[in-house]
PDB file of C-alpha atoms and ligand atoms in Angstrom:
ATOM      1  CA  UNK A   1     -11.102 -16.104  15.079  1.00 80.00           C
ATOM      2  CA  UNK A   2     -13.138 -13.309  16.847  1.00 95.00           C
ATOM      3  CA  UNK A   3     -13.076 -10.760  13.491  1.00 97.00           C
ATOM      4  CA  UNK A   4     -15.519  -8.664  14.480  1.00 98.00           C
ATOM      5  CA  UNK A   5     -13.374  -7.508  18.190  1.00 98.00           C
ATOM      6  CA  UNK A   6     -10.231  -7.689  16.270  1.00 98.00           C
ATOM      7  CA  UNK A   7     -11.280  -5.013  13.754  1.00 98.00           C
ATOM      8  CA  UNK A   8     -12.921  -2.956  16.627  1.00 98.00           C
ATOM      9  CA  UNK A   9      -9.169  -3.242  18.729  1.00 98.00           C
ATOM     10  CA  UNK A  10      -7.173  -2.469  15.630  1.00 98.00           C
ATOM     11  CA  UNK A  11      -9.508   0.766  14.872  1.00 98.00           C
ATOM     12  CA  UNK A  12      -9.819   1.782  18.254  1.00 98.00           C
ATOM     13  CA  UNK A  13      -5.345   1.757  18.093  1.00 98.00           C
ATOM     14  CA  UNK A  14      -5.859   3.457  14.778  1.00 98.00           C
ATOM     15  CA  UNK A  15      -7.440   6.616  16.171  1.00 98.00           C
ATOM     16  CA  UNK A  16      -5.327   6.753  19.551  1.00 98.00           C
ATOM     17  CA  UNK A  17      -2.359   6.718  16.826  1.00 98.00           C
ATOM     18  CA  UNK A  18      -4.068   9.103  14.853  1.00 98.00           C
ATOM     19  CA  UNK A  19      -4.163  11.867  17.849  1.00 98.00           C
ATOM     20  CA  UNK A  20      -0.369  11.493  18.424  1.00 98.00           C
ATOM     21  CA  UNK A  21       0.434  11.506  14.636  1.00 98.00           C
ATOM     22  CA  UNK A  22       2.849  14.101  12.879  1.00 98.00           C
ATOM     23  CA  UNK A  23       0.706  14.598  10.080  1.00 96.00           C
ATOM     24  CA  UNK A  24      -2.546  14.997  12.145  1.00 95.00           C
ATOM     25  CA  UNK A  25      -3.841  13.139   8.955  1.00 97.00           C
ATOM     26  CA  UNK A  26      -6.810  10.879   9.249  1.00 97.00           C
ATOM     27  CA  UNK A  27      -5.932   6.846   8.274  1.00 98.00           C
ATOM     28  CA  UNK A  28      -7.261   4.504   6.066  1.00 98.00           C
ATOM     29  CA  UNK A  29      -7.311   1.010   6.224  1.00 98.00           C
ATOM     30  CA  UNK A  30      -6.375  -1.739   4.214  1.00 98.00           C
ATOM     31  CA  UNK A  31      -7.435  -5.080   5.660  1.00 98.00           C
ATOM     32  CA  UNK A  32      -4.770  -7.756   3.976  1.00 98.00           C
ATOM     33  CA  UNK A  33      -7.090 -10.775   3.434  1.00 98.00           C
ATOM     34  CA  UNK A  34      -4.014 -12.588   1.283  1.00 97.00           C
ATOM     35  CA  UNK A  35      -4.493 -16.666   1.907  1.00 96.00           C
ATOM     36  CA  UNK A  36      -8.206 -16.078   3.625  1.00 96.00           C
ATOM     37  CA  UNK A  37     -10.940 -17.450   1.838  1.00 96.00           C
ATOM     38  CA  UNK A  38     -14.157 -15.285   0.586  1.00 97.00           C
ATOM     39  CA  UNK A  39     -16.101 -16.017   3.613  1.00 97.00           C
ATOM     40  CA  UNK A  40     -14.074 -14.078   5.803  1.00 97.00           C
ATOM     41  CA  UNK A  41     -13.425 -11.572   3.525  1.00 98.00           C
ATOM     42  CA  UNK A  42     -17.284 -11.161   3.021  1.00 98.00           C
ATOM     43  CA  UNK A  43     -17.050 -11.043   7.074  1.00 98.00           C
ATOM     44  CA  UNK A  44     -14.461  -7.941   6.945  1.00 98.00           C
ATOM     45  CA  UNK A  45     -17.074  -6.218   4.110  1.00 98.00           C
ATOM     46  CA  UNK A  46     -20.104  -6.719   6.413  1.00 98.00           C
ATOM     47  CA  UNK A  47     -17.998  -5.520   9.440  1.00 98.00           C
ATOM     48  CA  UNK A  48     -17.866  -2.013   7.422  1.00 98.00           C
ATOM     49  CA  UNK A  49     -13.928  -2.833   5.970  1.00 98.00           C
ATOM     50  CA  UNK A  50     -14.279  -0.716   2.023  1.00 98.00           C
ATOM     51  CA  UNK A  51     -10.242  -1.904   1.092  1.00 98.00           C
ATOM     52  CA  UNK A  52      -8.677  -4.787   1.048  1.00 98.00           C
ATOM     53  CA  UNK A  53      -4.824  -5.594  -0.037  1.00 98.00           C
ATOM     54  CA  UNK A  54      -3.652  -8.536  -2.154  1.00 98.00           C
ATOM     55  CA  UNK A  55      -0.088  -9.608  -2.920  1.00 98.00           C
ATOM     56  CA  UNK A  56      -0.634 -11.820  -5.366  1.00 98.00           C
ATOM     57  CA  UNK A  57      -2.126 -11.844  -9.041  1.00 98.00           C
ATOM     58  CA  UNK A  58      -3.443 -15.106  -8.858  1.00 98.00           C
ATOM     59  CA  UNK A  59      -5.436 -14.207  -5.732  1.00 98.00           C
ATOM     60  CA  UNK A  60      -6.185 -11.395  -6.436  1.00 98.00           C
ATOM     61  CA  UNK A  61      -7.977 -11.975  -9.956  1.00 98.00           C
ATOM     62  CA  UNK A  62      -9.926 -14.779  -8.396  1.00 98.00           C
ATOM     63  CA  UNK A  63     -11.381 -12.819  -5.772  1.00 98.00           C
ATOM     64  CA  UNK A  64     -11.944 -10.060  -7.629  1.00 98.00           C
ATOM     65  CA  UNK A  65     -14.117 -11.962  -9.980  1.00 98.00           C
ATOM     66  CA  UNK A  66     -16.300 -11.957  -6.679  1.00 98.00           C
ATOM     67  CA  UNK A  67     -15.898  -9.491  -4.821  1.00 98.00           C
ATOM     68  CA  UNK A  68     -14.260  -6.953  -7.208  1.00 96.00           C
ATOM     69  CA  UNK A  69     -18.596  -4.791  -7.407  1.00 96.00           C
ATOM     70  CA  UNK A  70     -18.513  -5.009  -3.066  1.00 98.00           C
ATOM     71  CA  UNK A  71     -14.988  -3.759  -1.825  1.00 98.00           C
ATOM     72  CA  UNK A  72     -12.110  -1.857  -3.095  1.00 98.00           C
ATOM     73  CA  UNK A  73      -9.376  -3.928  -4.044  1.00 98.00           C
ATOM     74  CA  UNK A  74      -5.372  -2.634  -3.606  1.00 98.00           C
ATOM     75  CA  UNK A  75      -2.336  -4.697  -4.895  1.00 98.00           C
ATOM     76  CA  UNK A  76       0.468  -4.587  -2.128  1.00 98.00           C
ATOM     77  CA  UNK A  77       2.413  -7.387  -3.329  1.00 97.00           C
ATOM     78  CA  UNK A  78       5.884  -6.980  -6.224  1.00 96.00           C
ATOM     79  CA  UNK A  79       4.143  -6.855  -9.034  1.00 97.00           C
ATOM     80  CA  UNK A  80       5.769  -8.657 -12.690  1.00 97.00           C
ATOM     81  CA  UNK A  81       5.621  -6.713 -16.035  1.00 98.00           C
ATOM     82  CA  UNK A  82       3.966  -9.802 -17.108  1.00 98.00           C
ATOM     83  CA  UNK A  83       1.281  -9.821 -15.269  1.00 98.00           C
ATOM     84  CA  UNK A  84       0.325  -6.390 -14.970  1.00 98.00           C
ATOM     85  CA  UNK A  85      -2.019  -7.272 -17.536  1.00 98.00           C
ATOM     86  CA  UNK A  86      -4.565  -9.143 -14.725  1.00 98.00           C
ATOM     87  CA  UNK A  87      -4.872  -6.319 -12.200  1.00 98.00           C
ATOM     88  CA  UNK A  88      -4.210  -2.511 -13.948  1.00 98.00           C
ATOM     89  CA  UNK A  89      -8.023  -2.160 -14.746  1.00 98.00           C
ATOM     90  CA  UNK A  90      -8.852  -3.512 -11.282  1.00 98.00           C
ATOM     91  CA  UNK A  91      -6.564  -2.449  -8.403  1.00 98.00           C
ATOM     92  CA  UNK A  92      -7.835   1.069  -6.644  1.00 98.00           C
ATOM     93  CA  UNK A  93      -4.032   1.035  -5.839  1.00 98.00           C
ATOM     94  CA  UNK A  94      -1.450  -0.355  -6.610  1.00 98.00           C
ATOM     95  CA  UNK A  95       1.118   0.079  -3.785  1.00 98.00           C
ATOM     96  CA  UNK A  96       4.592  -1.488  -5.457  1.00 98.00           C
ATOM     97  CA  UNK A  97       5.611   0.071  -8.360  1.00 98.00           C
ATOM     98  CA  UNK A  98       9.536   0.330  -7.758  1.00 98.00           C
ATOM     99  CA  UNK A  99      11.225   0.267 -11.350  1.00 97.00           C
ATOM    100  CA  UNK A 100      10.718   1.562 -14.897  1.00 98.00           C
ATOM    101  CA  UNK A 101       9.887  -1.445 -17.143  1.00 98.00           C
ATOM    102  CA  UNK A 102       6.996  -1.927 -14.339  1.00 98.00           C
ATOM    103  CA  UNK A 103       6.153   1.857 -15.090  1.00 98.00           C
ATOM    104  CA  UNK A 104       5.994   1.485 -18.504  1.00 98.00           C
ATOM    105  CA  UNK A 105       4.206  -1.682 -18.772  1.00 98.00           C
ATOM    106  CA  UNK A 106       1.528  -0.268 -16.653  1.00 98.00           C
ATOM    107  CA  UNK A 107       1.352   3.219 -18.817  1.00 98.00           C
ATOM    108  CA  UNK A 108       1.227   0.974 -22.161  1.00 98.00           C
ATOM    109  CA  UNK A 109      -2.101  -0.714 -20.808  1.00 98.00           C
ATOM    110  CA  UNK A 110      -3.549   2.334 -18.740  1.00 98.00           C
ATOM    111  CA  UNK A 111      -3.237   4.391 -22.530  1.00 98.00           C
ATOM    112  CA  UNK A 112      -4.299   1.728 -24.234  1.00 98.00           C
ATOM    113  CA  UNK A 113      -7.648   1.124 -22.165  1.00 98.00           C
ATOM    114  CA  UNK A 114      -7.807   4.943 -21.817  1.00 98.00           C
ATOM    115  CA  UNK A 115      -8.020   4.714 -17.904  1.00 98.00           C
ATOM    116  CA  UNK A 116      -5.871   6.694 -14.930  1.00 98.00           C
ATOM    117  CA  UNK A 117      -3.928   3.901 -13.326  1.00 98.00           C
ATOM    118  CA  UNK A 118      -2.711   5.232  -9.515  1.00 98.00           C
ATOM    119  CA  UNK A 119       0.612   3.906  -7.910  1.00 98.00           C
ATOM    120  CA  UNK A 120       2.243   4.396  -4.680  1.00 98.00           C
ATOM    121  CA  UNK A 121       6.486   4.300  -5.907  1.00 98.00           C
ATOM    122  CA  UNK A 122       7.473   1.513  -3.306  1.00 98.00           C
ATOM    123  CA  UNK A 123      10.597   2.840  -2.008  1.00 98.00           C
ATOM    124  CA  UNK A 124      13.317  -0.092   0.108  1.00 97.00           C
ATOM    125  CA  UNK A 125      13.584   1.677   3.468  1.00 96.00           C
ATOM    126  CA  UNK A 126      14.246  -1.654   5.151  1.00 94.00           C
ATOM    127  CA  UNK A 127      17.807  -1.790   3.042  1.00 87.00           C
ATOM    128  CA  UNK A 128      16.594  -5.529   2.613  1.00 85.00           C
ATOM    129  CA  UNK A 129      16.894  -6.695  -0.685  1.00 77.00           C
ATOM    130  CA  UNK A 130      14.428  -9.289  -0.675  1.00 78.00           C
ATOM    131  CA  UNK A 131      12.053  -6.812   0.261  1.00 77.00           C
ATOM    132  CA  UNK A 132      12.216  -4.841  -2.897  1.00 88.00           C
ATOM    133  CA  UNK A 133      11.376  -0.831  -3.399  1.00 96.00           C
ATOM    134  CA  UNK A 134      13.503   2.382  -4.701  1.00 97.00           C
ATOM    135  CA  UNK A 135      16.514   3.348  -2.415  1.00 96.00           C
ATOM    136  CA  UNK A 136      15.959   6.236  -0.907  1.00 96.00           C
ATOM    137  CA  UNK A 137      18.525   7.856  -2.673  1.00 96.00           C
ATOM    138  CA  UNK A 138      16.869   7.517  -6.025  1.00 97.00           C
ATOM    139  CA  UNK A 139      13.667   7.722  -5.390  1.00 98.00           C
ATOM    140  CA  UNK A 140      13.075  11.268  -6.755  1.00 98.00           C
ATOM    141  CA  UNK A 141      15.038  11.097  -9.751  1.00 98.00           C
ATOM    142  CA  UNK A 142      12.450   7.911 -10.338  1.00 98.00           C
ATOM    143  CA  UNK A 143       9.139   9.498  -9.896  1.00 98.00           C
ATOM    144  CA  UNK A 144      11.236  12.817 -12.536  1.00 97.00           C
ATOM    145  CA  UNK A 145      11.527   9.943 -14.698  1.00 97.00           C
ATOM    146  CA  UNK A 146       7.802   9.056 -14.436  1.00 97.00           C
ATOM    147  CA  UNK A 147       5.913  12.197 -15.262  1.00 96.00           C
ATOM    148  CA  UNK A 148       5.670  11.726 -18.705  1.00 95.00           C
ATOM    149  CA  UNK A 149       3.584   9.415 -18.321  1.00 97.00           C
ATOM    150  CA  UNK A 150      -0.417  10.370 -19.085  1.00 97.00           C
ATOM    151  CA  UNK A 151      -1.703   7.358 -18.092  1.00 98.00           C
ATOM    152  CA  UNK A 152       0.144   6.484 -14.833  1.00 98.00           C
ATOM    153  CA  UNK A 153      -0.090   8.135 -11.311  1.00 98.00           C
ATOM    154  CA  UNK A 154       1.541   8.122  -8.901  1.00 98.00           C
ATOM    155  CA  UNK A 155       0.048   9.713  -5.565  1.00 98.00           C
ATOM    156  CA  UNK A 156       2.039   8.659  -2.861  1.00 98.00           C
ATOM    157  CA  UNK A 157       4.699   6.758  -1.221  1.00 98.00           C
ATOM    158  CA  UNK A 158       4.818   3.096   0.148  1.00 98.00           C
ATOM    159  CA  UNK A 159       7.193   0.989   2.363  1.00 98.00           C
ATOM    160  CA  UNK A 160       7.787  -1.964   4.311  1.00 97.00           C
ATOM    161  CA  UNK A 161       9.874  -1.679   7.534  1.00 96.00           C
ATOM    162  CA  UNK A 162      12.633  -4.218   8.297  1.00 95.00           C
ATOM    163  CA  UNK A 163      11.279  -7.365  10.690  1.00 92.00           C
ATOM    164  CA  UNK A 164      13.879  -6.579  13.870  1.00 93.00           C
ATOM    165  CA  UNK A 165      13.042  -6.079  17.618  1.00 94.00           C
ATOM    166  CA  UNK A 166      14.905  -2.659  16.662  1.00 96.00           C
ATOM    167  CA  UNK A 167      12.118  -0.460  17.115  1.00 96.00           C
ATOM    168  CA  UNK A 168      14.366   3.037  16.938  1.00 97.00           C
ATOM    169  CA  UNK A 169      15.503   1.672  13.608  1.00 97.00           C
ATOM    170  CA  UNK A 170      12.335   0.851  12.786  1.00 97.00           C
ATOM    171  CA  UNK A 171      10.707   4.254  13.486  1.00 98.00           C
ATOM    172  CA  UNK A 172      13.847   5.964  11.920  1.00 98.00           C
ATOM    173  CA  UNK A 173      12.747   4.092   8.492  1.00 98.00           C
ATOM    174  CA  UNK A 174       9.318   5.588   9.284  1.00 98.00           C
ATOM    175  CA  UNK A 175       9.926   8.904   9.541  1.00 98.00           C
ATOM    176  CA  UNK A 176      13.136   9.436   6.865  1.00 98.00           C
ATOM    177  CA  UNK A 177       9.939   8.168   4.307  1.00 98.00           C
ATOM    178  CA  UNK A 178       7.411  10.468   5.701  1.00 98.00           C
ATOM    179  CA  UNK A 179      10.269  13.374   5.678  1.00 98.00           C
ATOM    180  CA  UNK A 180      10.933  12.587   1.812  1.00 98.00           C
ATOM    181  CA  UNK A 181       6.953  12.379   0.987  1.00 98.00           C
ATOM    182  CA  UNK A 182       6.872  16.283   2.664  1.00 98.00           C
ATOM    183  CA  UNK A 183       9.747  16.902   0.364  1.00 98.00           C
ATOM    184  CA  UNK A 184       8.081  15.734  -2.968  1.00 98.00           C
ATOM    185  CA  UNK A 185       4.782  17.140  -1.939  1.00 97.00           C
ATOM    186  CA  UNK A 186       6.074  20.877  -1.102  1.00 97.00           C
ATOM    187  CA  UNK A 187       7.520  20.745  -4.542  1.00 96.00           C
ATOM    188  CA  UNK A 188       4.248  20.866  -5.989  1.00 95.00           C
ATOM    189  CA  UNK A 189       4.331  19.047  -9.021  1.00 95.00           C
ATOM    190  CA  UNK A 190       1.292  19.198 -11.110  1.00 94.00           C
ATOM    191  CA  UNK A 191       1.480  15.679 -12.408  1.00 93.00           C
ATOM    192  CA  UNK A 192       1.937  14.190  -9.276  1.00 94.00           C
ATOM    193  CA  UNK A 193      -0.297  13.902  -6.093  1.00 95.00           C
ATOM    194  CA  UNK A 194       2.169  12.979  -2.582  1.00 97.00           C
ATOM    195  CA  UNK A 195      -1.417  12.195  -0.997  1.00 97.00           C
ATOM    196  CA  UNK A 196      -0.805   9.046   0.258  1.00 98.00           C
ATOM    197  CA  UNK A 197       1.858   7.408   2.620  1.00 98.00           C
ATOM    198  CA  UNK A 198       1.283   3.589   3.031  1.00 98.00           C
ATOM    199  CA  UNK A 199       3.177   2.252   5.742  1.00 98.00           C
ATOM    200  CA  UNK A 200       2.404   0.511   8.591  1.00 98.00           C
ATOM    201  CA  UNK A 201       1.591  -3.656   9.673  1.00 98.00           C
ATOM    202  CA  UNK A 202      -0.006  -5.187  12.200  1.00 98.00           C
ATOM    203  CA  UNK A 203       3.386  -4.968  13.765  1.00 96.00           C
ATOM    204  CA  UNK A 204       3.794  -1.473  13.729  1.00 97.00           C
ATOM    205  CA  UNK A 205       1.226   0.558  12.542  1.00 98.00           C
ATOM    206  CA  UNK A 206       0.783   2.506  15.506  1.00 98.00           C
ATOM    207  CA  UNK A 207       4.473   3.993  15.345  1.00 98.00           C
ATOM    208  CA  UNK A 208       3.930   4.065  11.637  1.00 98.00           C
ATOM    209  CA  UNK A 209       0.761   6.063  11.714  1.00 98.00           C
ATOM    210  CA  UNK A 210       2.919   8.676  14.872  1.00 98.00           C
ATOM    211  CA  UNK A 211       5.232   9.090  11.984  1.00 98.00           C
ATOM    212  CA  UNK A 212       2.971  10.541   9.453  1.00 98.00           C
ATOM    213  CA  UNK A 213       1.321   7.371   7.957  1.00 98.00           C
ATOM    214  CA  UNK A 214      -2.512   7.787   6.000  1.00 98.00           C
ATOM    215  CA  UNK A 215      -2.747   4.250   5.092  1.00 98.00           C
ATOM    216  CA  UNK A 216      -1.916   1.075   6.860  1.00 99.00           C
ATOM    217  CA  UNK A 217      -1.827  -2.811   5.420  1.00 98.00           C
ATOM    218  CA  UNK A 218      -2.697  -4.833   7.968  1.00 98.00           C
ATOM    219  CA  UNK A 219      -3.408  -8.792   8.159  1.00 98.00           C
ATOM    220  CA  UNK A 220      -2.801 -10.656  11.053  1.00 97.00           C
ATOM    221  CA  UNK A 221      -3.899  -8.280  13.614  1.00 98.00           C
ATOM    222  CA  UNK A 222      -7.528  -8.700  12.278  1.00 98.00           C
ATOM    223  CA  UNK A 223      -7.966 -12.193  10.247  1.00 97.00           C
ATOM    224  CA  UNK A 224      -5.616 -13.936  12.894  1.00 94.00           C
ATOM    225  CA  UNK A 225      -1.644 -15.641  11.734  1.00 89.00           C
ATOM    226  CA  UNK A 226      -1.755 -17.305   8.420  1.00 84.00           C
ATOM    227  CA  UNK A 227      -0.790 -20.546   7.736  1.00 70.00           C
ATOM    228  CA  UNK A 228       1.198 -19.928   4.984  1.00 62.00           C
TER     229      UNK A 228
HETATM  230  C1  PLP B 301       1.152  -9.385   4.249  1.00 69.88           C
HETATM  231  C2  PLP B 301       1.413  -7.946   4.036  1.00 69.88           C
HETATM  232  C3  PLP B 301       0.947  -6.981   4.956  1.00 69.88           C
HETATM  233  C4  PLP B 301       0.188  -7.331   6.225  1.00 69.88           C
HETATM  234  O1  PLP B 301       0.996  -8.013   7.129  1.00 69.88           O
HETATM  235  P1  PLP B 301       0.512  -8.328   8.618  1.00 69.88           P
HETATM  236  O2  PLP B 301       1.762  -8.423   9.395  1.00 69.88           O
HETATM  237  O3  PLP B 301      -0.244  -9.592   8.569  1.00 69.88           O
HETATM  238  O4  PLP B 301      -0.348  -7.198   9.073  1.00 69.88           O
HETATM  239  C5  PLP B 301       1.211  -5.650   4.671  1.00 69.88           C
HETATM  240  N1  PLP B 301       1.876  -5.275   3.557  1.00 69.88           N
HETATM  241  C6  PLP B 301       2.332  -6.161   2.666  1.00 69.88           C
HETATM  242  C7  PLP B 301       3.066  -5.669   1.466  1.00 69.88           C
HETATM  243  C8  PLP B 301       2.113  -7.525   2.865  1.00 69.88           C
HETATM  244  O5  PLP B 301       2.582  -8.402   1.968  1.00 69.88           O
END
């Protein structure tokens, strides 16, 4: 697996994306190193990648114990109360929070370690149920519901586009999230921060970054298809 030229193609689509894009908004990268080994992830670091996305605890704490002074680490994957534990002092971002006992679980450790914990709310614009996330259609009165909260922030907006050849759907899901991230941001409230917008794979993260995307997750496009 040729890293090094992958990275270099998947930038070089990331800023002809970036010239077409709604938002005119520079993008940041996540590379998803979930299943690869520290090697290649130490590859990615050298190559000049500062993020990388996780989906699960258990990866990402071991890792982290490695890794966690050379590269930025976000958690993409649905997160349990549980284990929030493992990851709220260490994630840059975590990109899944999508219900209240999550919220509050994070808020009770965030006080309690006296740190700022960010969060993108993960909102379902897929209308896959596996693929968890707000509905669209309650996403604001959720992130109302979170600013009480000191300790938790949320800055942005994250989703995961349905896996179907449909690309007008596809793009349709993009840009109804991007519309209701411009609609939370122009409402300016103080206790929130609609800075980011994470959407965007190795599938589609050129159409996701046209449609107003600042932060794409991508995986296969640059470490190659994972085994499992
Ligand atoms: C695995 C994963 C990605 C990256 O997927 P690729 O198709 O390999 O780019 C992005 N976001 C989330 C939430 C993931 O779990």
């Amino acid at each position: 697996m040729d890293i090094k030229r992958n990275l270099e193609d998947v930038l070089k689509k990331i800023e002809i994306a970036e010239k077409k894009s709604i938002s005119g908004e520079k993008v940041e990268l996540i590379a998803v190193t979930k299943t690869h080994g520290i090697d290649i992830i130490k590859e990615a670091i050298e190559l000049g990648v500062t993020d990388i996305g996780e989906n699960k605890v258990q990866e990402f704490t071991t890792k982290y114990e490695k890794l966690g002074n050379d590269v930025n680490f976000h958690m993409i994957g649905t997160l349990q109360s549980n284990k929030v534990k493992y990851i709220y002092d260490k994630a840059k971002l975590i990109h899944s929070l999508d219900r209240m006992s999550l919220a509050k679980e994070i808020e009770r450790k965030a006080q309690a370690s006296n740190i700022i914990v960010n969060c993108l709310v993960q909102v379902n614009i897929s209308n896959e149920e596996s693929k968890g996330g707000v509905s669209f259609s309650e996403t604001e009165k959720f992130i109302e519901s979170l600013l009480d909260f000191k300790n938790l922030k949320i800055v942005g907006l994250m989703g995961i586009a349905k896996n179907t050849d449909d690309l007008s759907e596809i793009r349709d899901s993009f840009r109804r999230l991007y519309n209701l991230k411009e609609k939370i941001k122009k409402q300016n409230i103080e206790e929130l921060e609609m800075k980011y917008l994470s959407m965007g794979m190795s599938s589609d993260f050129e159409m996701a970054i046209e449609e107003g995307s600042n932060m794409v997750r991508i995986g296969s496009s640059i470490f190659g298809k994972r085994d499992y």
